[in-house]
PDB file of C-alpha atoms in Angstrom:
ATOM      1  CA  UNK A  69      68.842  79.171  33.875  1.00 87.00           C
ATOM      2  CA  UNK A  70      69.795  77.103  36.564  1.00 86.00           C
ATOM      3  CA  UNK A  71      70.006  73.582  35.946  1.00 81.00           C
ATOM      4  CA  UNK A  72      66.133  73.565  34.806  1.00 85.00           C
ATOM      5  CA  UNK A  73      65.009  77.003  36.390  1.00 87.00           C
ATOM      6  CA  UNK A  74      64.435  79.779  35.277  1.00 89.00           C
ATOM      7  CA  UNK A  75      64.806  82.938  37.317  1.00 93.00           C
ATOM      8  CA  UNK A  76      66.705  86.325  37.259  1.00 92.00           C
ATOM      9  CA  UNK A  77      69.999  86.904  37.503  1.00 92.00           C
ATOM     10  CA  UNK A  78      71.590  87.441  40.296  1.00 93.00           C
ATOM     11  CA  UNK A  79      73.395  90.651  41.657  1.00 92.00           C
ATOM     12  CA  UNK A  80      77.704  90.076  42.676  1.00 94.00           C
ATOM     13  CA  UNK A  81      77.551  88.606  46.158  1.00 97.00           C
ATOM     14  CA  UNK A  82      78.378  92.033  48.254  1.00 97.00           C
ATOM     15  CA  UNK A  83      82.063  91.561  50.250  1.00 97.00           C
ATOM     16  CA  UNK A  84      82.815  92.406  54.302  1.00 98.00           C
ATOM     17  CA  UNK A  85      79.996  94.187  56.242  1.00 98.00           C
ATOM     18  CA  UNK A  86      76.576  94.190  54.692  1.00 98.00           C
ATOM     19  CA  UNK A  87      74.380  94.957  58.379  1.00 98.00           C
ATOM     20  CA  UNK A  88      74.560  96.932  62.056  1.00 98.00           C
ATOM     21  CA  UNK A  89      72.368  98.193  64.334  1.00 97.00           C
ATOM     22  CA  UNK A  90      72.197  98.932  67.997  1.00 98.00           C
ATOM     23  CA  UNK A  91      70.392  96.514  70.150  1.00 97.00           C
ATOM     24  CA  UNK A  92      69.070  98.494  73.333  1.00 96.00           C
ATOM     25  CA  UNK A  93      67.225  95.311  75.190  1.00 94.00           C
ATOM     26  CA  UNK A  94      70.657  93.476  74.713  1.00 95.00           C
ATOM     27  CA  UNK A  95      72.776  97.063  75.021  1.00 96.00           C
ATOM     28  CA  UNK A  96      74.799  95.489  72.339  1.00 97.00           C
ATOM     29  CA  UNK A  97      75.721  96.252  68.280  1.00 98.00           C
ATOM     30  CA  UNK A  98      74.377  92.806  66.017  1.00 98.00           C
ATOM     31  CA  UNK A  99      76.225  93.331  62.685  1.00 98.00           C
ATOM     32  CA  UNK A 100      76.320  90.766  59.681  1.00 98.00           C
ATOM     33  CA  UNK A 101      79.332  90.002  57.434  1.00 98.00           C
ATOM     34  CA  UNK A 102      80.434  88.063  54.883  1.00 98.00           C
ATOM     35  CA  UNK A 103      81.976  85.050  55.634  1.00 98.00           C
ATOM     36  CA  UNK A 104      85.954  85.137  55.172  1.00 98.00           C
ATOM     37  CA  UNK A 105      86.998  81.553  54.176  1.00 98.00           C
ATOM     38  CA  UNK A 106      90.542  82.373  55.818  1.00 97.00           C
ATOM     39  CA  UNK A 107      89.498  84.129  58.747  1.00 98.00           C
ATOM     40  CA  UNK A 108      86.465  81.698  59.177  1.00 98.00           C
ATOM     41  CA  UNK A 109      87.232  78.318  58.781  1.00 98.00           C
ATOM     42  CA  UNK A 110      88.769  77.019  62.122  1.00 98.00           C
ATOM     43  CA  UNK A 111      85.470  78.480  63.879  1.00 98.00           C
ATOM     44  CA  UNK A 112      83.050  77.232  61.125  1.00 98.00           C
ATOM     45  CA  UNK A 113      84.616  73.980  61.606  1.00 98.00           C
ATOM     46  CA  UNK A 114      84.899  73.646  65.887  1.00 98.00           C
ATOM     47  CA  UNK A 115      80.718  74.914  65.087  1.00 98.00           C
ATOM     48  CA  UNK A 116      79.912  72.413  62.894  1.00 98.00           C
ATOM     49  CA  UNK A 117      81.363  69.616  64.968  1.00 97.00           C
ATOM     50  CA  UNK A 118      79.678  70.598  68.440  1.00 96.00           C
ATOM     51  CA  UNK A 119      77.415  67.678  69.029  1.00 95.00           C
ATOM     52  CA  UNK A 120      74.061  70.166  69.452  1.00 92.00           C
ATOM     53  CA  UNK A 121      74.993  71.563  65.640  1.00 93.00           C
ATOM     54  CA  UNK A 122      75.820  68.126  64.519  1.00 93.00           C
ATOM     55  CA  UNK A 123      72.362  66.780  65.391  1.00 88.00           C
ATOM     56  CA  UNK A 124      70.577  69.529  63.200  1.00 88.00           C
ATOM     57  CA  UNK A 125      73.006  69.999  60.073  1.00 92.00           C
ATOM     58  CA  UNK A 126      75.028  66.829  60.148  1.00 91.00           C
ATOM     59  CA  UNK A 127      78.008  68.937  58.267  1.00 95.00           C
ATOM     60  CA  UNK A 128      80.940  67.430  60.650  1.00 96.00           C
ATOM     61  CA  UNK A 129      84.055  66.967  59.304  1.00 97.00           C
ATOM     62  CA  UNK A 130      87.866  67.769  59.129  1.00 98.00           C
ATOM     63  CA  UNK A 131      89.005  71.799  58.083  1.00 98.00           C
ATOM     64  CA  UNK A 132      89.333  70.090  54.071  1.00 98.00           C
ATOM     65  CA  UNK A 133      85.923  68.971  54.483  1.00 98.00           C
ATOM     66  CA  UNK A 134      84.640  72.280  55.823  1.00 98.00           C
ATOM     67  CA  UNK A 135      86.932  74.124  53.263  1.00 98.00           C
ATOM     68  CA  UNK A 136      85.217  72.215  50.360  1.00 98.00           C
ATOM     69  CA  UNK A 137      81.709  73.040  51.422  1.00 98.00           C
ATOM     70  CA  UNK A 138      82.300  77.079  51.800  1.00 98.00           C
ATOM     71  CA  UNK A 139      84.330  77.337  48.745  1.00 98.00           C
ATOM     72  CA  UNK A 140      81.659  75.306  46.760  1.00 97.00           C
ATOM     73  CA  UNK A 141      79.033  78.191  48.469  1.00 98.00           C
ATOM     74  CA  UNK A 142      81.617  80.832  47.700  1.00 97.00           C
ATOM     75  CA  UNK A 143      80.987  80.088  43.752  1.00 96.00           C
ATOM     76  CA  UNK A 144      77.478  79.267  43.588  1.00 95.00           C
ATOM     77  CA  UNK A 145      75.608  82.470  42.832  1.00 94.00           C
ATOM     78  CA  UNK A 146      72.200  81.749  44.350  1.00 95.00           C
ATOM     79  CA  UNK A 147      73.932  81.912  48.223  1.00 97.00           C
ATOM     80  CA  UNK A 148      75.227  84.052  50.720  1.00 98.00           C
ATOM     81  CA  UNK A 149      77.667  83.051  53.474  1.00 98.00           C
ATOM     82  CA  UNK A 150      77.163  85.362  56.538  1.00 98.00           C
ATOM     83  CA  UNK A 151      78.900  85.602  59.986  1.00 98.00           C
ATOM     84  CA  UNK A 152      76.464  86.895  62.720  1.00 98.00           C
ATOM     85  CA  UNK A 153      78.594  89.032  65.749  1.00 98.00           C
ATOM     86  CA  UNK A 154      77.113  90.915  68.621  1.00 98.00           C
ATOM     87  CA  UNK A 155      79.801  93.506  69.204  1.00 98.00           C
ATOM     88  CA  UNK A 156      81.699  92.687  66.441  1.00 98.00           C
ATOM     89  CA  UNK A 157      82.449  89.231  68.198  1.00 98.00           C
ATOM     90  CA  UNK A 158      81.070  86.094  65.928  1.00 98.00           C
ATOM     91  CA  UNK A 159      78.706  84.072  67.351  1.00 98.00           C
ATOM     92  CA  UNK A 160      76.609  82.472  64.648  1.00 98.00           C
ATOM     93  CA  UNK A 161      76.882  81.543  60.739  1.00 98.00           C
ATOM     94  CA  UNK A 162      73.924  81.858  58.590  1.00 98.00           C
ATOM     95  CA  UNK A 163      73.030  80.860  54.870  1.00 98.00           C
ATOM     96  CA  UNK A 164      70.788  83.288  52.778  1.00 98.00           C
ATOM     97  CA  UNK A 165      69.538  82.175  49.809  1.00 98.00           C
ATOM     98  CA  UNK A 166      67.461  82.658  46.816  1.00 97.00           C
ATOM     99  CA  UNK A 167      64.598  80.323  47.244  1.00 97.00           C
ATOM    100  CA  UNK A 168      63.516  79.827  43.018  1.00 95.00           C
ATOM    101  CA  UNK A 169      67.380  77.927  42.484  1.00 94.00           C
ATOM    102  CA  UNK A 170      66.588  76.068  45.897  1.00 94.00           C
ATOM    103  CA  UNK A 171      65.611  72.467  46.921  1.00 93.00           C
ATOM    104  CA  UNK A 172      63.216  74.047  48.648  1.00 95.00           C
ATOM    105  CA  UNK A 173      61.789  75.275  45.477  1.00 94.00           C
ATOM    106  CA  UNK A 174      59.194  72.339  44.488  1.00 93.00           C
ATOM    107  CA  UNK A 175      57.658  72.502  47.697  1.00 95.00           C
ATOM    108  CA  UNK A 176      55.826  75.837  47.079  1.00 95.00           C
ATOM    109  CA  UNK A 177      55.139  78.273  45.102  1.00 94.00           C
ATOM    110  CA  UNK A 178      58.503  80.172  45.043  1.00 95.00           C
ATOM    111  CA  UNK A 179      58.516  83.611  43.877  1.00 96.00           C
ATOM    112  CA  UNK A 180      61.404  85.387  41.646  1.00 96.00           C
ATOM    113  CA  UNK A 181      63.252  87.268  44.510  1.00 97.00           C
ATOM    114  CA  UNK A 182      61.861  84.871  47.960  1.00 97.00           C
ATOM    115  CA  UNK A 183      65.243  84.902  49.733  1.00 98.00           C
ATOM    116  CA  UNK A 184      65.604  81.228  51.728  1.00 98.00           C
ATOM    117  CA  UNK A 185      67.913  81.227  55.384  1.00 98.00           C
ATOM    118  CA  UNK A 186      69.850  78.481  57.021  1.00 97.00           C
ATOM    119  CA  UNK A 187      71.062  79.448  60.804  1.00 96.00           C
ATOM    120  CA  UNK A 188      73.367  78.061  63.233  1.00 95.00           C
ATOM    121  CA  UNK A 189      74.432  79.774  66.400  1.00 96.00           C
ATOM    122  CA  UNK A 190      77.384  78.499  67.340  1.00 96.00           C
ATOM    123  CA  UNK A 191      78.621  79.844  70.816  1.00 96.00           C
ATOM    124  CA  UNK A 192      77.254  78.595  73.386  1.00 91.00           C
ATOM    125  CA  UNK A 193      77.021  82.113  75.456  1.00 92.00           C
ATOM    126  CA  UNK A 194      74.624  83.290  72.721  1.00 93.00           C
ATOM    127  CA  UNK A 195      71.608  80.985  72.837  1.00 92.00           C
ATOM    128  CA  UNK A 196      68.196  81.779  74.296  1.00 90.00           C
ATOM    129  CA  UNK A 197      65.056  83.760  73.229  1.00 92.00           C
ATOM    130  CA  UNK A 198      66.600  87.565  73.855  1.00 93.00           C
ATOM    131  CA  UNK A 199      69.562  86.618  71.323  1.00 96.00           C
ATOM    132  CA  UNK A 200      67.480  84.907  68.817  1.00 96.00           C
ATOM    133  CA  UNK A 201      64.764  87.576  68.676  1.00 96.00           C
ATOM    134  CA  UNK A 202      67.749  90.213  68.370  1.00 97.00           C
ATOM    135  CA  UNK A 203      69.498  88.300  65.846  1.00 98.00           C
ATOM    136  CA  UNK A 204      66.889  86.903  63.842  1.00 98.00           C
ATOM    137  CA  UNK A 205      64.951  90.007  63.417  1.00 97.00           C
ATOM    138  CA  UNK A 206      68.328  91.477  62.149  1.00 98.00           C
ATOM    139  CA  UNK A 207      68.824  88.946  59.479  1.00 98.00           C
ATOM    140  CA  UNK A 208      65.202  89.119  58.482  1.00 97.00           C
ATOM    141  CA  UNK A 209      65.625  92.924  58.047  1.00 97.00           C
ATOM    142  CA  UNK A 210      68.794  92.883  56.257  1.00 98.00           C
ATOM    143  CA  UNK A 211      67.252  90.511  53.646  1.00 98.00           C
ATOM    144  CA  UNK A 212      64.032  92.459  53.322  1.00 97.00           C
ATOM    145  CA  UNK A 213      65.693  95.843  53.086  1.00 96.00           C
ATOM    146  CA  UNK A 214      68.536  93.906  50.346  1.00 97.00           C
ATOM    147  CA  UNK A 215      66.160  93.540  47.745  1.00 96.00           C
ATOM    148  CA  UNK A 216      62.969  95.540  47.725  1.00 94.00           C
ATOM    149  CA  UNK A 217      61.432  92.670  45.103  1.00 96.00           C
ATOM    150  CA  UNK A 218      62.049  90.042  47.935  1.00 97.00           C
ATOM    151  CA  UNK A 219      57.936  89.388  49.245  1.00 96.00           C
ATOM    152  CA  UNK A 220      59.023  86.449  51.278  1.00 97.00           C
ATOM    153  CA  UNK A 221      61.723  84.836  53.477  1.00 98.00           C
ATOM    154  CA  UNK A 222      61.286  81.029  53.982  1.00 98.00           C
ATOM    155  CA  UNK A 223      63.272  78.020  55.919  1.00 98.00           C
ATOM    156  CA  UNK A 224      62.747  74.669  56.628  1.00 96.00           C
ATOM    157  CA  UNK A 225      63.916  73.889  59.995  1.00 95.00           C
ATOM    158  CA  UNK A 226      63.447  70.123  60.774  1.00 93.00           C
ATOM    159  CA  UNK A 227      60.179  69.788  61.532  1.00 95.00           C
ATOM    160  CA  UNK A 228      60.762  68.383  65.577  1.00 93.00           C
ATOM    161  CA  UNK A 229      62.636  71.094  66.581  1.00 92.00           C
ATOM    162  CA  UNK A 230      59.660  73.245  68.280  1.00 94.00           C
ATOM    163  CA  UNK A 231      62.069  75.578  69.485  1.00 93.00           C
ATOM    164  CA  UNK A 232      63.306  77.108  66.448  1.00 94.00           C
ATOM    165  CA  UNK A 233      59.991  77.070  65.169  1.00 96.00           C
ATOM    166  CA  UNK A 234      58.458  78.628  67.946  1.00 97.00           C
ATOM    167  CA  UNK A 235      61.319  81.361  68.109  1.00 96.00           C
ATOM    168  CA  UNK A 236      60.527  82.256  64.358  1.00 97.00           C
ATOM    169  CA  UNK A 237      56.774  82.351  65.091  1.00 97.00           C
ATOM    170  CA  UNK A 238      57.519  84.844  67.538  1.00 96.00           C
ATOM    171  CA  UNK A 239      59.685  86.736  64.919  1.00 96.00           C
ATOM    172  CA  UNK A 240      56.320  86.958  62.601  1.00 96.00           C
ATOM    173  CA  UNK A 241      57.109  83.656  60.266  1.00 98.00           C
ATOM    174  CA  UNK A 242      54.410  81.020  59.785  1.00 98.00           C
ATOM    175  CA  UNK A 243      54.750  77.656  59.902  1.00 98.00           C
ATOM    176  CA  UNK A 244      52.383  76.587  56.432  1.00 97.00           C
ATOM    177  CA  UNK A 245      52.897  72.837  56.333  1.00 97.00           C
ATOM    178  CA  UNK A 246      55.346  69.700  56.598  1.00 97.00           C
ATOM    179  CA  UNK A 247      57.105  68.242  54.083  1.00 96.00           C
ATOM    180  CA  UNK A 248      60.020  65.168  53.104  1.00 94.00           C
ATOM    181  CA  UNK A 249      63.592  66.023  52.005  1.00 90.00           C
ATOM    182  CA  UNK A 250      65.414  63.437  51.382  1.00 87.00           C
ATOM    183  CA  UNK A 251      67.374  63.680  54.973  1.00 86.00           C
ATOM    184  CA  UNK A 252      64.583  65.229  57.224  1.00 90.00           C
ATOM    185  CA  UNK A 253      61.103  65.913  57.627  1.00 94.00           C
ATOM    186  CA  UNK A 254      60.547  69.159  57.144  1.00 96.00           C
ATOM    187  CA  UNK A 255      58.651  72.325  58.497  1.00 97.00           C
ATOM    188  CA  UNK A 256      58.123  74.865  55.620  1.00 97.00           C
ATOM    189  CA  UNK A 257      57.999  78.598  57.565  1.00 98.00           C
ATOM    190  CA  UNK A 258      57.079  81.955  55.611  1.00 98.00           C
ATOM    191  CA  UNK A 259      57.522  85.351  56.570  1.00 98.00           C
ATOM    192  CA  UNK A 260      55.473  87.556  54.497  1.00 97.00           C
ATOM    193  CA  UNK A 261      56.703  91.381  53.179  1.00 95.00           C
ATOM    194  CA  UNK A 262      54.329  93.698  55.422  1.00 86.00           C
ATOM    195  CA  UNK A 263      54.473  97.251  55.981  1.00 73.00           C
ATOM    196  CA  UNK A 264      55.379  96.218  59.838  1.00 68.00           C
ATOM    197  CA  UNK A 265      58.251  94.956  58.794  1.00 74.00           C
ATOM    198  CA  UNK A 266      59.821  97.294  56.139  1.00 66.00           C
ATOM    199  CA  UNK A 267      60.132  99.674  59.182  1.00 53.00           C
TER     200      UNK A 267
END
């Protein structure tokens, strides 16, 4: 049980690289690691205080502030701290999550193993459509092929920024509906298990 939830119980949060693959449109390796509060923290922090992050997760702070947050994520169970790299340079931090302990929980019907992501690219040199395809699909792929149970990925980008949600649309997730946090208006997108995608 979490707080009121009831769900299964989790698996130990895996430690250094969990993902790689070779890229050939980019001619470049995309890995995924686990976030190293040590080795991490000055970059998370300069990332979460660029002004283009700060208008999407409003995180800013000081290095105590930032080394609050990822320690509280380091002992909560239901998440996953990741650092994305393209040729084992980092470029982007994502969240994965399981969806039934998550806020985003009461706003559909959440399944036992639906894993949840939060993303943030934070170098500058690594924006635009050819990254995002190469490093979303990664991340997608990694989560699918974690847990064969997982049916569903979901995330709730705010619901104005089209460009996020139209990169994910191109990446196979649906945007179902809209919906109210208590910081953001919300778009709630799915990406269904298929046999496409198990490939």
């Amino acid at each position: 049980m979490t707080a009121t939830v009831s769900h299964p119980q989790r698996p130990a949060k895996p430690q250094g690289e969990v993902y790689r693959r070779f890229d050939p449109q980019l001619g470049a390796w995309i890995s995924l690691r686990t976030l190293d509060i040590e080795l991490d923290l000055e970059r998370f922090n300069r990332w979460q205080n660029t002004p283009r992050v700060l208008a999407f997760w409003d995180e800013g702070g000081s290095l105590d502030d930032h080394r609050q947050y990822l320690e509280k994520l380091a002992d909560d169970p239901h998440t996953l701290t990741l650092i994305g790299c393209f040729d084992d340079q980092p470029f982007a931090y994502f969240e994965a999550y399981w969806a039934k302990e998550d806020r985003i929980a009461p706003f559909y019907d959440a399944g036992d193993y639906d894993r949840g992501i939060h993303m943030l690219v934070g170098e500058q040199a690594h924006r635009g459509p050819h990254k995002v395809a190469s490093w979303l699909s990664a991340l997608t792929d990694y989560l699918l092929q974690d847990d064969p149970r997982t049916r569903r990925i979901v995330a709730e980008p705010r619901a104005d920024n089209d460009k996020m949600i139209g990169y994910m649309q191109a990446q196979g997730y649906a945007r179902i509906k809209e919906f109210d946090f208590p910081h953001k208006r919300a778009a709630l997108m799915v990406l269904e298990r298929t046999i496409e995608n198990q490939r």
